[in-house]
CSV table of N, CA and C in Angstrom, one decimal:
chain,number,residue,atom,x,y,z
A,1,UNK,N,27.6,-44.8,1.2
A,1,UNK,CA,26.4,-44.1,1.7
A,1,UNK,C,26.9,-43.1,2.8
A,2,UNK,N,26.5,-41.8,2.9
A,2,UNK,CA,26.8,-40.7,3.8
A,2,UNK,C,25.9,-40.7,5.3
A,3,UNK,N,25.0,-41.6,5.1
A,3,UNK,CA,24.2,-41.5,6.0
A,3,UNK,C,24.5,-42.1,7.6
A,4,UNK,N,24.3,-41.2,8.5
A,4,UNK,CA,25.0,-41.2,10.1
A,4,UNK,C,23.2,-42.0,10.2
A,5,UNK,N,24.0,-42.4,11.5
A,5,UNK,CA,22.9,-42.9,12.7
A,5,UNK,C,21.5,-41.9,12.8
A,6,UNK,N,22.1,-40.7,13.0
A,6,UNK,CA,21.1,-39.5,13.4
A,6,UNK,C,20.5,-39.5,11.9
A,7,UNK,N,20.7,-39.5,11.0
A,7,UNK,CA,19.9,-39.2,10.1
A,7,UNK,C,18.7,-40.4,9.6
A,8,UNK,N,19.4,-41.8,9.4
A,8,UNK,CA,18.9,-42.9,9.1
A,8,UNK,C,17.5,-42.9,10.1
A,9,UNK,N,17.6,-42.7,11.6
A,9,UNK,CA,16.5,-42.3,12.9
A,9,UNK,C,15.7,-41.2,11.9
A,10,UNK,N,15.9,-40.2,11.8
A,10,UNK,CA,15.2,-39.1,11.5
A,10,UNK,C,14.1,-39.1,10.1
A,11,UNK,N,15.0,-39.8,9.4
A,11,UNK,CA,14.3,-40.5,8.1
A,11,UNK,C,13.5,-41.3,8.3
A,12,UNK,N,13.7,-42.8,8.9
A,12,UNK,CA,12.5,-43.5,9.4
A,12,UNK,C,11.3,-43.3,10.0
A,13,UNK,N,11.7,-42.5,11.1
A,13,UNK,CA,10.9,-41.7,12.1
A,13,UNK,C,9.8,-40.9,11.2
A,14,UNK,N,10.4,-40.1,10.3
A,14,UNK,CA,9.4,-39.0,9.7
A,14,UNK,C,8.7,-40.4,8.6
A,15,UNK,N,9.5,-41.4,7.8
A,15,UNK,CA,8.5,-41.7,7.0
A,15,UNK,C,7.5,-43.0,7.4
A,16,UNK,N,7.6,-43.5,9.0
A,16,UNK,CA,7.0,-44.0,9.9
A,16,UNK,C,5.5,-43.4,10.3
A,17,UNK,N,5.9,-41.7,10.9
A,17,UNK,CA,4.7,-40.8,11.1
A,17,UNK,C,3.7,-40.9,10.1
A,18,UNK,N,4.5,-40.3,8.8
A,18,UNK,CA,3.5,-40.2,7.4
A,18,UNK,C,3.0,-41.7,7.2
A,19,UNK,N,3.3,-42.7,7.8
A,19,UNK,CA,2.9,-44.4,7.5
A,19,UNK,C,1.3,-43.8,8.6
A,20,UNK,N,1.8,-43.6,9.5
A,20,UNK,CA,0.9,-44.3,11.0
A,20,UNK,C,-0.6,-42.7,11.3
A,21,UNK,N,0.0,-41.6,10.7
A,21,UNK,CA,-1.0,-40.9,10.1
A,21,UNK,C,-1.9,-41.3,9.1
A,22,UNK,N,-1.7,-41.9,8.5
A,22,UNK,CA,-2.4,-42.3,7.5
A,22,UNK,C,-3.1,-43.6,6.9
A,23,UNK,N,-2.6,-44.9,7.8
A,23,UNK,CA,-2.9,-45.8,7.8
A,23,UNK,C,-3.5,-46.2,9.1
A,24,UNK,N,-3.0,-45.9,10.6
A,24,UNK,CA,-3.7,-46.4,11.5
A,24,UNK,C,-4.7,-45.4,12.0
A,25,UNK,N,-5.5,-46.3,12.7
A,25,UNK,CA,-6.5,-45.5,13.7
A,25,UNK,C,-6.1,-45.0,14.7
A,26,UNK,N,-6.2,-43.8,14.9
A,26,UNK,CA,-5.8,-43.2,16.1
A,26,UNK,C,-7.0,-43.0,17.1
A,27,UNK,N,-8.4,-42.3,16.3
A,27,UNK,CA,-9.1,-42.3,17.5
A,27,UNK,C,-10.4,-43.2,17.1
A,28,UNK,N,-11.1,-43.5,18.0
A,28,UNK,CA,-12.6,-44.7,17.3
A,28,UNK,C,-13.7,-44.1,18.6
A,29,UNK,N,-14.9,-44.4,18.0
A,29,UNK,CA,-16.1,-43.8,18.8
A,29,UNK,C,-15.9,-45.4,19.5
A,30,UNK,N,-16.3,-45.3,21.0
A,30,UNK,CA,-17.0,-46.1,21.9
A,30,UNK,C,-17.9,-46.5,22.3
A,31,UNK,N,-18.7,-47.4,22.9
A,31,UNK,CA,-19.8,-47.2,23.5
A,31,UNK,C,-21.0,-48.0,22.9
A,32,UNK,N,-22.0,-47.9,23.0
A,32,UNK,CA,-23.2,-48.0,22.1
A,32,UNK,C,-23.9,-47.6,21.1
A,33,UNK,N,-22.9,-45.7,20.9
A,33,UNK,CA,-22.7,-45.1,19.9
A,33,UNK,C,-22.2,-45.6,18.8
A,34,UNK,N,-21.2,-46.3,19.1
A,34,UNK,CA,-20.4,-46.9,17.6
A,34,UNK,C,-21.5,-47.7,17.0
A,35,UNK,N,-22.8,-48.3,17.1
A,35,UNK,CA,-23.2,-49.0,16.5
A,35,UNK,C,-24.2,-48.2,15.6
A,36,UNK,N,-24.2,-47.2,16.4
A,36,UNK,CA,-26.0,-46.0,16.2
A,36,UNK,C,-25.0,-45.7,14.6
A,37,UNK,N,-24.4,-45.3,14.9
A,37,UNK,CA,-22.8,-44.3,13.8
A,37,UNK,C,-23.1,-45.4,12.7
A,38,UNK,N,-22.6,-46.1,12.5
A,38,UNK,CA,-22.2,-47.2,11.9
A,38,UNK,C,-22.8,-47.4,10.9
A,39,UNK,N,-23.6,-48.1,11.8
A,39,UNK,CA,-25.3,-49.0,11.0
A,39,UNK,C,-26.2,-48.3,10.3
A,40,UNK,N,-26.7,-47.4,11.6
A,40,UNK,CA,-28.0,-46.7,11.3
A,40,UNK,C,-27.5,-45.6,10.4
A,41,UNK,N,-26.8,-44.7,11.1
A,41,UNK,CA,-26.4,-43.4,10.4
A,41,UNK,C,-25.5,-43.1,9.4
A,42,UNK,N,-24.7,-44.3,9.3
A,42,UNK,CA,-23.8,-44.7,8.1
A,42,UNK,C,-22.4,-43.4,8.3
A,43,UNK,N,-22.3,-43.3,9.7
A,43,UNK,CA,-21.2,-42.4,9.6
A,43,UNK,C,-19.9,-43.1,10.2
A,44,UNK,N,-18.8,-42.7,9.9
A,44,UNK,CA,-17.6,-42.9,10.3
A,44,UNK,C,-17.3,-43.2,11.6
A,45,UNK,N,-16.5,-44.5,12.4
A,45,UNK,CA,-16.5,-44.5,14.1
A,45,UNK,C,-15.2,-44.2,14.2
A,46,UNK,N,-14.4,-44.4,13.2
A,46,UNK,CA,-12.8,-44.3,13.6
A,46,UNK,C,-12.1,-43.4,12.5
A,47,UNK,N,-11.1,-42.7,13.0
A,47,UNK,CA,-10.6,-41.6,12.6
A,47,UNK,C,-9.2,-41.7,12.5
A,48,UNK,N,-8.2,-41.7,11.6
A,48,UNK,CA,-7.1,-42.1,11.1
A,48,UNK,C,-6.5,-40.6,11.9
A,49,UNK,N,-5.0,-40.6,11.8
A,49,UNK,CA,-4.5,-39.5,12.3
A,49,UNK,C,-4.3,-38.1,11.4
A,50,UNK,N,-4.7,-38.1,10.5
A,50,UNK,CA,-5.3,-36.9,9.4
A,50,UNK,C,-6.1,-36.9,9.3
A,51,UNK,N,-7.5,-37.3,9.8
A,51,UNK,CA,-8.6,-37.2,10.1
A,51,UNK,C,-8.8,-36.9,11.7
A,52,UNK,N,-8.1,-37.4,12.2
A,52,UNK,CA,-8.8,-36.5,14.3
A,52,UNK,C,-8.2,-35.4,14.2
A,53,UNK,N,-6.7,-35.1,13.9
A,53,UNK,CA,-5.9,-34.2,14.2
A,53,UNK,C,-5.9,-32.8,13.2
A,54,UNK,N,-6.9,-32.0,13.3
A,54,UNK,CA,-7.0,-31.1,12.2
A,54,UNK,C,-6.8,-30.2,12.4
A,55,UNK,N,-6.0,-29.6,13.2
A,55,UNK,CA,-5.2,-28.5,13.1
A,55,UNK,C,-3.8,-28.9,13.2
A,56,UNK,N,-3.4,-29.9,14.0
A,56,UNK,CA,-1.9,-30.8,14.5
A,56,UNK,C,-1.2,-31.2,13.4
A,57,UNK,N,-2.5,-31.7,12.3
A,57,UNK,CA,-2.1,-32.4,11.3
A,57,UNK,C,-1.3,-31.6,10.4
A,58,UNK,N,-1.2,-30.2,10.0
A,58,UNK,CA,0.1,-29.8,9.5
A,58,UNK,C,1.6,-30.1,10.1
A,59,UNK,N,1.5,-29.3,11.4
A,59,UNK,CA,2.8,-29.2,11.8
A,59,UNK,C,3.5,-31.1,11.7
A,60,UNK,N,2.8,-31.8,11.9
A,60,UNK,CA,3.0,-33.2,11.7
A,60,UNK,C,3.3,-33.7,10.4
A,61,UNK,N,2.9,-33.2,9.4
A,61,UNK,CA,3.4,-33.7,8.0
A,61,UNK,C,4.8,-32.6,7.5
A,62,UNK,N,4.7,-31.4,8.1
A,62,UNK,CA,5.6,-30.7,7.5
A,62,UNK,C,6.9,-30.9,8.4
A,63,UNK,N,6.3,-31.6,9.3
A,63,UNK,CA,8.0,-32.1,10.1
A,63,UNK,C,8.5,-33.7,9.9
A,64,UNK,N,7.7,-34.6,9.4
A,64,UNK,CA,8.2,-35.5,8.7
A,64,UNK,C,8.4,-35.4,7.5
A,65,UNK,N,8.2,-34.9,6.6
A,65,UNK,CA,8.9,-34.6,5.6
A,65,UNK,C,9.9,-34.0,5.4
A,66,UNK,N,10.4,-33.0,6.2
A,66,UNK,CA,11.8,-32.3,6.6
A,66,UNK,C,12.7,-33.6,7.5
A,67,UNK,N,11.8,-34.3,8.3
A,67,UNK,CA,13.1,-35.4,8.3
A,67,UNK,C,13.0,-36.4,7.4
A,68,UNK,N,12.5,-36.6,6.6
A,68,UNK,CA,12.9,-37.3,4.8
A,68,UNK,C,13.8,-36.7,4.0
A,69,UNK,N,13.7,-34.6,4.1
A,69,UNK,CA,14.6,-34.4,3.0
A,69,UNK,C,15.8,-34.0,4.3
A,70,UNK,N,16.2,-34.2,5.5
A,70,UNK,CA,17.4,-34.2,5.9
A,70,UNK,C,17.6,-35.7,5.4
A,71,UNK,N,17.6,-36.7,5.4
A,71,UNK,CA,18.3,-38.2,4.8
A,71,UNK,C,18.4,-37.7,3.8
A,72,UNK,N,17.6,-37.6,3.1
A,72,UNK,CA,17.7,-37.4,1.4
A,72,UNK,C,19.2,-36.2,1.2
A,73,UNK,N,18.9,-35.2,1.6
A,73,UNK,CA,20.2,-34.3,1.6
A,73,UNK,C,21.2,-34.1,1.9
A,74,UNK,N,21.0,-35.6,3.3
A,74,UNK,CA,22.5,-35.2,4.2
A,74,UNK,C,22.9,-36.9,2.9
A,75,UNK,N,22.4,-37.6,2.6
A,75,UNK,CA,22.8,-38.8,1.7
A,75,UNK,C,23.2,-38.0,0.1
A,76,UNK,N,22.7,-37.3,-0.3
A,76,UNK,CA,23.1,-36.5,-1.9
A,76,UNK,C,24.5,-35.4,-2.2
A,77,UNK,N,24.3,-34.5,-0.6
A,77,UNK,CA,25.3,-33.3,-1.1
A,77,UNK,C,26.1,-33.3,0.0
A,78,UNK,N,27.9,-32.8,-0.8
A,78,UNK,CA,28.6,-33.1,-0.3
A,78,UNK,C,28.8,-31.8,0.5
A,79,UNK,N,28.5,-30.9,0.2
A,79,UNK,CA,28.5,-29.8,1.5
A,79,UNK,C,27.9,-29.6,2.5
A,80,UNK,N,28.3,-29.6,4.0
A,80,UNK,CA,27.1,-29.6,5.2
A,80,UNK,C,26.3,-28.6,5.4
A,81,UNK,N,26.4,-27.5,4.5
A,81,UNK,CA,25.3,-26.4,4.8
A,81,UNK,C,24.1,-26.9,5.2
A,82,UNK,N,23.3,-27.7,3.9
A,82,UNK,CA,22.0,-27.9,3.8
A,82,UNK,C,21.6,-29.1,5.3
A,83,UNK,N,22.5,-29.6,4.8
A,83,UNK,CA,22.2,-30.9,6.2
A,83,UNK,C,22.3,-30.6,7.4
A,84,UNK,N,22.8,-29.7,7.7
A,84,UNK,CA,23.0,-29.3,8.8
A,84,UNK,C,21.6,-28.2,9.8
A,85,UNK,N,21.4,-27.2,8.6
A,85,UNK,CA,20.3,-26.2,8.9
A,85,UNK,C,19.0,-27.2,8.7
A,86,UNK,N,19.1,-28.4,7.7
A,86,UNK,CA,18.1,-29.3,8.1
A,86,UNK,C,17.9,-29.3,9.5
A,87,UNK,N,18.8,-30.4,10.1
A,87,UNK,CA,19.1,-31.1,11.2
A,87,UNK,C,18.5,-30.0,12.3
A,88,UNK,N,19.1,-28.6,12.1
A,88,UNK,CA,18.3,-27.6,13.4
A,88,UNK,C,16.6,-28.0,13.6
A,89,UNK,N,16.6,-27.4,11.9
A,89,UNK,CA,15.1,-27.3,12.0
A,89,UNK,C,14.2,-28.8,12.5
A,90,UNK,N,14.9,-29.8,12.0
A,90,UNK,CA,14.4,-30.7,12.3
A,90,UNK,C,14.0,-31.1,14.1
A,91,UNK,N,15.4,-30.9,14.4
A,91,UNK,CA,15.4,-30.9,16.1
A,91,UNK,C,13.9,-30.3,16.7
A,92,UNK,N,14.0,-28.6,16.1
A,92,UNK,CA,13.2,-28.0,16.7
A,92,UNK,C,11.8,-28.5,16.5
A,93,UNK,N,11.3,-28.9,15.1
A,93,UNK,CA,10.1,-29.2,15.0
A,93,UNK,C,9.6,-30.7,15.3
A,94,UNK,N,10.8,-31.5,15.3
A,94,UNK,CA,10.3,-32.4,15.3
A,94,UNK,C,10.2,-32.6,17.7
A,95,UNK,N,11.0,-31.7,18.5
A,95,UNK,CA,10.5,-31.6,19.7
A,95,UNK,C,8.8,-30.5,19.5
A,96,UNK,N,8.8,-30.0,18.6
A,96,UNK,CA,7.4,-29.2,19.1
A,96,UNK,C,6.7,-30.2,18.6
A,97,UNK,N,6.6,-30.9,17.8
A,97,UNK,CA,5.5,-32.0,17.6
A,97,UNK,C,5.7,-32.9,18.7
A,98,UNK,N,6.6,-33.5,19.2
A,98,UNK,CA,6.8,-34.1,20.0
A,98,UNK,C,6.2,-33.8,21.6
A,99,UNK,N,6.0,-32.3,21.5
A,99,UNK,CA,5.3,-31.7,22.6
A,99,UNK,C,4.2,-32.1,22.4
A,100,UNK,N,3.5,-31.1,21.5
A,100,UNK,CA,2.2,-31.3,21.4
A,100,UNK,C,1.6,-32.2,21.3
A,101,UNK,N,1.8,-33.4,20.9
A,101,UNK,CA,1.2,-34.9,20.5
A,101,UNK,C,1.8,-35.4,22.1
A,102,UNK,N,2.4,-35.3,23.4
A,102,UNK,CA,2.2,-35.7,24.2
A,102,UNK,C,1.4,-35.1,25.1
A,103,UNK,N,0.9,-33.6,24.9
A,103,UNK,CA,0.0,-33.1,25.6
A,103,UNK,C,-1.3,-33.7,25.0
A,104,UNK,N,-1.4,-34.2,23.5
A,104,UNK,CA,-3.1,-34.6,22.9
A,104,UNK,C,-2.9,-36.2,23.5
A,105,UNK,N,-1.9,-36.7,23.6
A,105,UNK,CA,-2.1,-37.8,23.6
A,105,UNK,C,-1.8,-38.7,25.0
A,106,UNK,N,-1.3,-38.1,26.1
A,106,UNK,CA,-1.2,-38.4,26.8
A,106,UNK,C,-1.6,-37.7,28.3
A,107,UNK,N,-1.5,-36.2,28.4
A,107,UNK,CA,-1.8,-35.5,29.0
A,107,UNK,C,-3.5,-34.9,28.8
A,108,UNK,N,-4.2,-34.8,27.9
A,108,UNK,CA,-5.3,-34.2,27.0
A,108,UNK,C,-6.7,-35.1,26.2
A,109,UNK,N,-6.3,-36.4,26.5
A,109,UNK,CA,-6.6,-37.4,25.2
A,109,UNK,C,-8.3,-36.9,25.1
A,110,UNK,N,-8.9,-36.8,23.9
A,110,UNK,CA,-10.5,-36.7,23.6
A,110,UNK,C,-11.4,-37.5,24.1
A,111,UNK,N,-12.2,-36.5,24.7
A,111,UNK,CA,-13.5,-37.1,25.0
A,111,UNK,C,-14.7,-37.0,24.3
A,112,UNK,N,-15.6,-37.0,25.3
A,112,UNK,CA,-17.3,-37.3,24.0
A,112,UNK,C,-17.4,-38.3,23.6
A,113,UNK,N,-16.9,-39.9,24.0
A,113,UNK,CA,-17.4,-40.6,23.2
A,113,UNK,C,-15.8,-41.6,22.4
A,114,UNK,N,-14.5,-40.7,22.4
A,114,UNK,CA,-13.9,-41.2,21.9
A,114,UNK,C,-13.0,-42.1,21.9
A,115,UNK,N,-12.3,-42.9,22.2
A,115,UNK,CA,-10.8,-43.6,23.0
A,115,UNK,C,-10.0,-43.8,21.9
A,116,UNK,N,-8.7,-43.5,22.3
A,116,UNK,CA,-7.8,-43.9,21.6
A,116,UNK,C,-7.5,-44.8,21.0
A,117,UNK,N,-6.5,-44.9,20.3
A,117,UNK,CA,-6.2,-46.5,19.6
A,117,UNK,C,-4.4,-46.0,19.3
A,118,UNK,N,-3.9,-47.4,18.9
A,118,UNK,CA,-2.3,-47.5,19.1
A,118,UNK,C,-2.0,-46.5,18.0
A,119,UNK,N,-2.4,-46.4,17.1
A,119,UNK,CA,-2.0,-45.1,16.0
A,119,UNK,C,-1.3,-43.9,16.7
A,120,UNK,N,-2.5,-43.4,17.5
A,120,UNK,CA,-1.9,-42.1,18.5
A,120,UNK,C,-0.8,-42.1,19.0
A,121,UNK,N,-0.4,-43.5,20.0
A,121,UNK,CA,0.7,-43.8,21.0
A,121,UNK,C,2.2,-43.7,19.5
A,122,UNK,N,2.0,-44.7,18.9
A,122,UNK,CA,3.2,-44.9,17.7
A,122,UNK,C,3.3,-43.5,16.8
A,123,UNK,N,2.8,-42.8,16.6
A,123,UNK,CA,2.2,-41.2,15.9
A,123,UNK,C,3.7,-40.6,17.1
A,124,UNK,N,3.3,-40.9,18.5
A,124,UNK,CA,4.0,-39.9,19.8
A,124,UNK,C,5.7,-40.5,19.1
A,125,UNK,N,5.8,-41.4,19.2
A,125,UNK,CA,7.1,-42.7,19.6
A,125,UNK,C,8.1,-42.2,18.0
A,126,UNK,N,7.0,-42.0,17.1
A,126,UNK,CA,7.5,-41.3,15.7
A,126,UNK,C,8.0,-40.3,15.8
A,127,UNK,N,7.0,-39.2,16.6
A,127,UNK,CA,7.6,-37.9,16.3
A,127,UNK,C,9.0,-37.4,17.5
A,128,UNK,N,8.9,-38.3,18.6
A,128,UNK,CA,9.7,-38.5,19.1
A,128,UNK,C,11.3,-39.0,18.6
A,129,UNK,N,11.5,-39.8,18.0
A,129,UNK,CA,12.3,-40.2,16.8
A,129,UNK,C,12.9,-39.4,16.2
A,130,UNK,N,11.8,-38.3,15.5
A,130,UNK,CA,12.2,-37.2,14.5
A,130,UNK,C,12.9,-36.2,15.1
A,131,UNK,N,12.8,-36.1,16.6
A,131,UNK,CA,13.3,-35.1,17.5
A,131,UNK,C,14.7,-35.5,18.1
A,132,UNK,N,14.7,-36.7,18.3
A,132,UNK,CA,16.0,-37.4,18.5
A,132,UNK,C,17.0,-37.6,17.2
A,133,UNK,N,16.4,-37.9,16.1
A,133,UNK,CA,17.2,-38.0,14.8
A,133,UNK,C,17.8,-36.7,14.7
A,134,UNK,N,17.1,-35.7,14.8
A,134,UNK,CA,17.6,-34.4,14.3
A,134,UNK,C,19.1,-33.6,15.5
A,135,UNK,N,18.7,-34.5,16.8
A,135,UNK,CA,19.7,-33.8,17.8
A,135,UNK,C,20.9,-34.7,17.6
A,136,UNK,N,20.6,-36.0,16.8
A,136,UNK,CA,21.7,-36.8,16.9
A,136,UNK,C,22.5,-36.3,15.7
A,137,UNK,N,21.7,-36.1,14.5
A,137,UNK,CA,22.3,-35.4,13.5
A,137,UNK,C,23.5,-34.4,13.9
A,138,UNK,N,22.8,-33.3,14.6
A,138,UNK,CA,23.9,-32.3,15.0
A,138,UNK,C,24.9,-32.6,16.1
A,139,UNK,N,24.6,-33.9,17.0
A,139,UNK,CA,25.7,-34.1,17.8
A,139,UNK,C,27.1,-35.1,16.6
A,140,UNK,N,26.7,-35.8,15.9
A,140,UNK,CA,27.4,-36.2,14.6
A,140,UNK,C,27.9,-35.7,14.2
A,141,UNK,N,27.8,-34.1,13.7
A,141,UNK,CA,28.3,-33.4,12.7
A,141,UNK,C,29.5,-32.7,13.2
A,142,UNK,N,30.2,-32.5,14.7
A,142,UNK,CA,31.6,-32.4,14.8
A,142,UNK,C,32.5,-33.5,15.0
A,143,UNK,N,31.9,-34.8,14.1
A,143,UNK,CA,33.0,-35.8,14.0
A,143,UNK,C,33.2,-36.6,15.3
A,144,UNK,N,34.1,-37.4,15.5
A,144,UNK,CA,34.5,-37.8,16.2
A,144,UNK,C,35.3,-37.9,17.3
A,145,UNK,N,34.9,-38.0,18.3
A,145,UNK,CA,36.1,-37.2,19.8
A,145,UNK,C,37.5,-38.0,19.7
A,146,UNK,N,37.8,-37.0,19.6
A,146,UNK,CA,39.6,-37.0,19.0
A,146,UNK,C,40.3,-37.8,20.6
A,147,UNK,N,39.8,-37.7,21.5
A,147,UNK,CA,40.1,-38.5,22.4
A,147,UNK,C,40.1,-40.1,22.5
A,148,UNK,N,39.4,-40.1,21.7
A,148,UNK,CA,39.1,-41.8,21.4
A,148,UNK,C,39.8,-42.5,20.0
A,149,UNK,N,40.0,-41.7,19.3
A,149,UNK,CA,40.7,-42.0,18.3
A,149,UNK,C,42.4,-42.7,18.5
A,150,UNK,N,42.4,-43.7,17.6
A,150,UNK,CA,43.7,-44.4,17.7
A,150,UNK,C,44.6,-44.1,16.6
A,151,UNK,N,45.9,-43.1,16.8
A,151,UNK,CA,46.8,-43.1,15.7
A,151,UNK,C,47.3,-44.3,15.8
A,152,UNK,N,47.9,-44.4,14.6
A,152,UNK,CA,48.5,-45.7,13.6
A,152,UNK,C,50.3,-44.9,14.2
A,153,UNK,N,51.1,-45.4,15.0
A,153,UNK,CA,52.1,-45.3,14.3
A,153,UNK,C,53.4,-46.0,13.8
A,154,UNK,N,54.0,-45.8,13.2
A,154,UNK,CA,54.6,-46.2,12.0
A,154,UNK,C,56.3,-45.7,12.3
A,155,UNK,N,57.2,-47.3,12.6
A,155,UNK,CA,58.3,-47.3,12.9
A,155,UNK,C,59.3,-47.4,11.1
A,156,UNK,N,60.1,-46.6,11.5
A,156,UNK,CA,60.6,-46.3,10.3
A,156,UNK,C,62.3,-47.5,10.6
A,157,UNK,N,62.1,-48.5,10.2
A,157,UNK,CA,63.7,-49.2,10.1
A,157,UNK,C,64.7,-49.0,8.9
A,158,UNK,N,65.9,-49.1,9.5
A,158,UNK,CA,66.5,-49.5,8.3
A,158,UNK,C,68.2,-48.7,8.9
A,159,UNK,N,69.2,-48.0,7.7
A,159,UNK,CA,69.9,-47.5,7.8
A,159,UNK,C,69.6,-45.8,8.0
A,160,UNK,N,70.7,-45.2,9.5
A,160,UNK,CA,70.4,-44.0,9.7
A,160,UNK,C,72.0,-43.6,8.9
């Protein structure tokens, strides 16, 4: 298997996000309202992370999926073109999501009624991951520091 450190992160990370988008709650109504919602009104109290995040929610799926097809790419083809120009893009998007979901979620978090829930925080920790996978990728991809490397060498005996 071709797959580095940096990529194996980057792959997880992205198909972690697309888990914790879409399976956990990220935001839930509080209060005495959650009951009014609920019961009476028959409306929704908690909101999955494709459901709060509706404008976010792109840049968020189309940057874990780019770090699914850097694993998938940098694991299939033997040329580093593709894996590589992945790994940029990945870096970059997966720090701007990484921005922006610490400005919604930690700097910003919604009000009116709303509070958080662990989905948001692991959503951050994800895309965080995808940002790190992708820098580790590219720190990987000039091999190994030739300083640390141990030649083998190799005594030749016999008659001169």
């Amino acid at each position: 298997m071709r797959l580095r450190r940096g990529e194996l992160i980057a792959g997880a990370s992205g198909l972690a996000l697309i888990l914790f988008m879409f399976a956990l709650t990220w935001y839930a109504v509080n209060g005495t309202l959650a009951p009014t919602l609920s019961l009476g009104l028959h409306q929704r109290t908690s909101f999955t992370g494709w459901q709060g995040l509706t404008h976010l929610r792109w840049l968020l799926l189309v940057t874990a999926l780019l770090a699914l097809a850097l694993a998938y790419f940098q694991a299939t083809l033997r040329a580093p073109a593709v894996p590589v120009t992945l790994a940029a893009i990945v870096l970059v998007l997966g720090g701007l999501s990484a921005l922006t979901l610490i400005y919604r979620v930690l700097i910003n978090p919604p009000s009116g009624g709303l509070d958080q829930r662990a989905g948001a925080y692991l959503g951050l920790v994800a895309a965080i991951g995808i940002a790190y996978g992708g820098f580790a990728s590219l720190r990987e991809e000039d091999g190994p520091n030739p300083d640390v490397l141990e030649i083998e060498t190799v005594r030749l005996t016999g008659s001169t």
